[in-house]
Amino acid sequence: MNSRVLIADDQPEICRLLELTLEPLGVDILSAGDSDTALRLAHDYLPEVAVLDIMMPGSFDGLEVCRRIKNTRSLAHCLVILLTAKGQRNDIDAGSAAGADVYMVKPFSPLQLADLVESTLDSLRDG
Amino acid sequence: MDTHSEPPHGASPAGRRQGGDLATRAARFVAIRALLAAVTVAAIAGVVVWLQFDLIAQDRVEHLADQVRYRFDAEIRAPSFDASLLAGSAIIADAMMDYPYPPYLGVMLDEFMRRKPRMRVIAVHDYWGRMQASSGSADLLAQAAARSGKPRYEWLDNGVLRVAYPIVLPRLGSSEGALLIELDAGAALREVDEASRGFAGYRIILHDISGQRQTWPSSAELASEQLYRTVTRELHVEGFGPIALISVGITAEAYWTPIALLVSILGASIALLVAVVLKTSRAPAGQLVQPIEAMISGIDHLARNPAGDRHPLARSEIVELNTLADAVERMLDAVAVAQQRLDALLTQRTHQLAISEGMLYGILATLDDVVFSCSLDGSKLRYASPSIRHLMDVSGSADINTVWGQLLASVRIPIVVAPKSSNDGRADTIIELRTAAAHGKWVRIKSRIVSGEEHSGMGDRIDGSITDVTRQILAQREHDRVQRQLTEWAQRVDAVFMMSPDGFACFNANGVLVSLNPIMAEILDVGKFDVLGWDEARLLRRLRRRAVSTDAPATDAFRAIAGDSRNGPREAGPAAGAVCWPAQIELVGRRVVRIQVREYHGPIAGRVVYLHDVTQEYEVDRLKSEFLSIAAHELRTPMASLLGYAELLQRHKVAAEATDEVYGIIHRQAERLGRLLDDLLDLARIEARGARYFHFVECQVQGIVHEALDGLAVNGDEREVEVSMPAEPLWVRADPEKLLQALLNVLSNAYKYSARDDRIRLTVSRNSVDGVPIGVFISVVDEGIGMPPDDAEHAFERFFRADRTRSVPGTGLGLSLVKEIIEAHGGSVSLRSQLGQGTELTIVLPLVRAPVIDTDAPWESSGLIAANAPIVPADGGRA
């Protein structure tokens, strides 16, 4: 069974970019355009990695999605990467307070993200 | 002798006259006592004599009464007894039997009567009462006796007693007649009375047995009068019981006259005695007075000539007087010594008084104030201290009364004081304050009325003082002026503080809140007067409670205050000096203030807590940073796509079949970035320069609308806009390029947010007030997806997008730009929308009157008219 990666971003281009980036890793990609979909997918498929934008349409923002994922026991192991255009100090603080594992500021390097996801999946698989 | 009542030695002649001289008083004293003794003796003697006299009188009366009875018994009773015997004798009875009566009867009766001196009548009456059986009238008494057979009597006036004895026949025992006799008892009594002439004033009175009728002497002879020591005896006649009463007494005159005589004699004797005593007792008193008078004249001499040599007082034989003289001399010695002491003391006191007077005048001369004393009406000055000349500033030669008169004349309020009576009735408690200008000087006069004292001879007057108060008055005026200025200044400052949007609270040197302006009270949410008296720490704690958030310096400051209140006063507070810890806090009600505490030093130290209202700046800052943050986010998103895809391409990580798609994405994202930058630049220019960035000309709305519809090229969308415009040209003053841009933005939104089969309509209309068109409405309506009303409110905010799915490309700046452009034209934009129903956006622009236009110029070509074109009236344009 392939590993699952959740992608949540309201910008379709970014979603597509992430798909293109992560497809070569041989993972199932769960793509969401708003926070409600993202949370539903996370609960349904229990992804190993979640890449979340902060500013998203829907009931919550990305920080809240992150917090909820981290508060779900079956998802506690999930690596949450916050991928956002908000790069100010207090934004990053808010991200870590929400329990995010990685905080990436747009523009970002897709390959670097791919490496991060791959290494995480490898370590999970080994563990 | 009563020496205590003697007048004192050396008294005035008047005093000597008052008491009467010693001899007279002594004589009078003896006489009064003699008189008392004589009266006492006389009273006792009088009583004894009177008692004796009374006894004698009583004896005499009884003796006389006995004498009268004896005489009556002898001269009346005895003959009546004889007559009764005669009436019962046989001879009389026999004689009665014969008729006419035998002659012997008469003889016998005469003989019988001859030896009876008091018997005036004797007769025999027959049974009918006729005398001697004659035919004369009947005697009632004799008749009664004859018929009853019992003796009868009656009293006539003048003491004549008639008695009738019945004549009873011895054999027959029947009464045949009566023997009547008349006895003159009065004559007998008169004889006794005349015999006792030695006792004048005695009265003998005969009454019948009832005591009611006085039978002798007759009442005509002797009126009834009060008798004293009366003795009464009963008189008896043979054949009857007591037939009369005899009373003997002394008349009032006879009784009292001897007593009155006695009293007169005694009184005369006493008077004589007193006179004799008075006469004889003057002589020894005169002997007593002589040495006393000698002594008095000696003392008088001493009194008249106290300093001279003293002759010893004369001595006499009377020991007491000599002792008195000794005492007087001793007293005179003591008086002389006291006089010497008194003289010495007087000299000393006079000397002291001279010194005191010198001092007083010295003090008065140095005194700036004037002390004065004047008559009650103020007209006459009795005294004024020398400084009055300084006060009046007159030459030294002027008379003091003239100076006083000038002063009074210059006093604006005359010195007339209303007397206020004090408790003892002496008006000496009046204090009168007057301020008056005297020769350009202000003086204050205090005075009081002193009522005249009898011995001082000063009479009623006013004492007082005059003070030069010119300097005080000037100082007071200057003080008042400064006070007014200060008040004005304070009111101005208050007014400024009142109107200031910033809050102020002032603390005095003791750290107590003394004033604050209304804004400060509003910020603290307290009543203006509730906080007076607070200290600074309390105010700042209150401020802290009102704070929603604080910046770091404010937090530190509040911590310091918290420590301050625990650790003691102001240790941890901001250092003294200029502006202290400007700290910013956000308060309830979205107000943001910067706290400053300024300490000022001067004559009065204090602190001001100053809350500078920076809400506006804070809001601008917040909006700016928010905008920057959003703009950065919006720029980063396409940038992230561009960089990300570029990296994938560069590393050949993109599958061949996806390459085209990636290139497409990159192109679109680059375009989006470009549009975003254009919009941002436009907005920035409008914001920075406002309407100056615009190039305004008069142009026709219809032309611009046509241009917009022509320029609208939505790829792949074949829909036509339904246009409805009035035929007459509507002129506005606008920048055609910008207006065109705004219209294009609005129209492209209508296309983007509606489905392919939804209609899009554009309507141009105008509104008029009183027939004059004033505004043009350009309304664009679509039947697209619309948005909820909440979102419609935010539609004009930068980067706001109701479409959260981002399915429609857009920057979120389009409507912001429209709003800025239209508002720069003096117009307005509004938006109405319903979710799923569509959106209506209306632009309102002010109309202008049509300019004169070159008819050859095709308005469609640019809609642009020369800016310098002259203006023509509106009706010309309409035609």
Tab-separated table of N, CA and C in Angstrom, chain B residues 697-712 723-732 734-741 743-744 747 762-764 776 778 845 847 853 857-865:
chain	number	residue	atom	x	y	z
B	697	VAL	N	-10.931	66.081	-18.326
B	697	VAL	CA	-11.522	66.878	-19.412
B	697	VAL	C	-13.018	66.633	-19.386
B	698	GLU	N	-13.796	67.491	-20.044
B	698	GLU	CA	-15.220	67.224	-20.206
B	698	GLU	C	-15.377	66.173	-21.300
B	699	CYS	N	-16.110	65.153	-21.024
B	699	CYS	CA	-16.299	64.131	-22.032
B	699	CYS	C	-17.685	63.512	-21.893
B	700	GLN	N	-18.097	62.816	-22.955
B	700	GLN	CA	-19.431	62.225	-22.959
B	700	GLN	C	-19.387	60.827	-22.396
B	701	VAL	N	-20.354	60.510	-21.514
B	701	VAL	CA	-20.410	59.187	-20.895
B	701	VAL	C	-20.624	58.120	-21.966
B	702	GLN	N	-21.527	58.402	-22.914
B	702	GLN	CA	-21.863	57.397	-23.913
B	702	GLN	C	-20.627	56.946	-24.696
B	703	GLY	N	-19.758	57.924	-25.036
B	703	GLY	CA	-18.557	57.607	-25.789
B	703	GLY	C	-17.665	56.638	-25.053
B	704	ILE	N	-17.505	56.913	-23.774
B	704	ILE	CA	-16.615	56.058	-22.983
B	704	ILE	C	-17.218	54.669	-22.837
B	705	VAL	N	-18.554	54.625	-22.653
B	705	VAL	CA	-19.197	53.312	-22.532
B	705	VAL	C	-18.987	52.498	-23.821
B	706	HIS	N	-19.171	53.166	-24.950
B	706	HIS	CA	-18.958	52.467	-26.222
B	706	HIS	C	-17.538	51.963	-26.334
B	707	GLU	N	-16.602	52.781	-25.960
B	707	GLU	CA	-15.198	52.386	-26.056
B	707	GLU	C	-14.918	51.168	-25.195
B	708	ALA	N	-15.523	51.176	-23.999
B	708	ALA	CA	-15.320	50.048	-23.083
B	708	ALA	C	-15.902	48.771	-23.677
B	709	LEU	N	-17.095	48.871	-24.258
B	709	LEU	CA	-17.699	47.676	-24.818
B	709	LEU	C	-16.858	47.153	-25.984
B	710	ASP	N	-16.294	48.097	-26.758
B	710	ASP	CA	-15.449	47.672	-27.871
B	710	ASP	C	-14.177	47.000	-27.378
B	711	GLY	N	-13.599	47.596	-26.362
B	711	GLY	CA	-12.308	47.078	-25.887
B	711	GLY	C	-12.452	45.812	-25.074
B	712	LEU	N	-13.688	45.470	-24.714
B	712	LEU	CA	-13.891	44.298	-23.852
B	712	LEU	C	-13.687	43.037	-24.676
B	723	VAL	N	-27.192	47.031	-23.777
B	723	VAL	CA	-26.904	48.412	-23.381
B	723	VAL	C	-28.167	49.259	-23.498
B	724	SER	N	-28.395	50.129	-22.537
B	724	SER	CA	-29.529	51.053	-22.617
B	724	SER	C	-29.031	52.412	-22.166
B	725	MET	N	-29.051	53.386	-23.120
B	725	MET	CA	-28.506	54.706	-22.797
B	725	MET	C	-29.443	55.771	-23.330
B	726	PRO	N	-29.568	56.918	-22.673
B	726	PRO	CA	-30.364	58.006	-23.226
B	726	PRO	C	-29.678	58.607	-24.450
B	727	ALA	N	-30.477	59.194	-25.350
B	727	ALA	CA	-29.928	59.700	-26.597
B	727	ALA	C	-29.130	60.981	-26.370
B	728	GLU	N	-29.611	61.806	-25.487
B	728	GLU	CA	-28.917	63.090	-25.317
B	728	GLU	C	-27.559	62.844	-24.672
B	729	PRO	N	-26.603	63.618	-25.098
B	729	PRO	CA	-25.251	63.396	-24.566
B	729	PRO	C	-25.160	63.850	-23.109
B	730	LEU	N	-24.536	63.016	-22.314
B	730	LEU	CA	-24.352	63.333	-20.887
B	730	LEU	C	-22.877	63.625	-20.674
B	731	TRP	N	-22.622	64.829	-20.151
B	731	TRP	CA	-21.227	65.244	-20.016
B	731	TRP	C	-20.768	65.088	-18.588
B	732	VAL	N	-19.583	64.563	-18.493
B	732	VAL	CA	-18.955	64.520	-17.175
B	732	VAL	C	-17.539	65.033	-17.327
B	734	ALA	N	-13.989	64.097	-16.565
B	734	ALA	CA	-13.358	62.838	-16.193
B	734	ALA	C	-12.038	62.670	-16.925
B	735	ASP	N	-11.265	61.720	-16.361
B	735	ASP	CA	-10.070	61.256	-17.078
B	735	ASP	C	-10.526	60.058	-17.895
B	736	PRO	N	-10.643	60.197	-19.197
B	736	PRO	CA	-11.277	59.132	-19.998
B	736	PRO	C	-10.576	57.791	-19.853
B	737	GLU	N	-9.268	57.820	-19.753
B	737	GLU	CA	-8.530	56.544	-19.666
B	737	GLU	C	-8.871	55.809	-18.389
B	738	LYS	N	-8.903	56.583	-17.281
B	738	LYS	CA	-9.161	55.953	-15.995
B	738	LYS	C	-10.613	55.473	-15.903
B	739	LEU	N	-11.510	56.302	-16.409
B	739	LEU	CA	-12.920	55.931	-16.395
B	739	LEU	C	-13.135	54.670	-17.220
B	740	LEU	N	-12.437	54.618	-18.325
B	740	LEU	CA	-12.502	53.435	-19.196
B	740	LEU	C	-12.000	52.210	-18.438
B	741	GLN	N	-10.888	52.380	-17.733
B	741	GLN	CA	-10.309	51.265	-16.968
B	741	GLN	C	-11.307	50.760	-15.917
B	743	LEU	N	-14.594	51.063	-15.980
B	743	LEU	CA	-15.706	50.384	-16.633
B	743	LEU	C	-15.311	48.982	-17.077
B	744	LEU	N	-14.089	48.862	-17.626
B	744	LEU	CA	-13.613	47.549	-18.074
B	744	LEU	C	-13.530	46.583	-16.905
B	747	LEU	N	-17.087	45.523	-16.033
B	747	LEU	CA	-17.653	44.629	-17.038
B	747	LEU	C	-16.983	43.254	-16.996
B	762	LEU	N	-26.127	46.812	-19.183
B	762	LEU	CA	-25.497	48.061	-18.777
B	762	LEU	C	-26.507	49.171	-19.013
B	763	THR	N	-26.800	49.951	-18.018
B	763	THR	CA	-27.800	51.018	-18.138
B	763	THR	C	-27.167	52.333	-17.734
B	764	VAL	N	-27.387	53.323	-18.603
B	764	VAL	CA	-26.940	54.668	-18.249
B	764	VAL	C	-28.201	55.511	-18.020
B	776	VAL	N	-25.136	61.224	-13.210
B	776	VAL	CA	-25.353	60.140	-14.171
B	776	VAL	C	-25.093	58.820	-13.456
B	778	ILE	N	-24.342	54.829	-13.963
B	778	ILE	CA	-23.950	53.759	-14.876
B	778	ILE	C	-24.074	52.482	-14.075
B	845	LEU	N	-21.765	59.506	-11.227
B	845	LEU	CA	-20.804	60.566	-11.508
B	845	LEU	C	-21.552	61.883	-11.606
B	847	LEU	N	-22.758	65.299	-13.153
B	847	LEU	CA	-22.882	65.810	-14.523
B	847	LEU	C	-22.317	67.223	-14.596
B	853	ILE	N	-18.730	72.533	-28.638
B	853	ILE	CA	-17.883	71.513	-29.270
B	853	ILE	C	-17.763	71.786	-30.776
B	857	ALA	N	-15.634	67.404	-34.982
B	857	ALA	CA	-14.834	66.422	-34.223
B	857	ALA	C	-15.676	65.212	-33.905
B	858	PRO	N	-15.233	64.013	-34.317
B	858	PRO	CA	-15.992	62.800	-34.054
B	858	PRO	C	-15.855	62.422	-32.580
B	859	TRP	N	-16.986	62.508	-31.764
B	859	TRP	CA	-16.868	62.257	-30.333
B	859	TRP	C	-16.626	60.801	-30.052
B	860	GLU	N	-17.014	59.971	-31.060
B	860	GLU	CA	-16.831	58.562	-30.813
B	860	GLU	C	-15.369	58.176	-30.751
B	861	SER	N	-14.566	58.945	-31.512
B	861	SER	CA	-13.178	58.506	-31.682
B	861	SER	C	-12.459	58.390	-30.351
B	862	SER	N	-12.586	59.385	-29.555
B	862	SER	CA	-11.879	59.271	-28.257
B	862	SER	C	-12.753	59.709	-27.091
B	863	GLY	N	-13.851	60.415	-27.445
B	863	GLY	CA	-14.659	60.936	-26.322
B	863	GLY	C	-13.896	62.010	-25.606
B	864	LEU	N	-12.909	62.555	-26.282
B	864	LEU	CA	-12.007	63.452	-25.570
B	864	LEU	C	-12.146	64.850	-26.134
B	865	ILE	N	-12.395	65.779	-25.344
B	865	ILE	CA	-12.648	67.148	-25.769
B	865	ILE	C	-11.551	68.023	-25.200
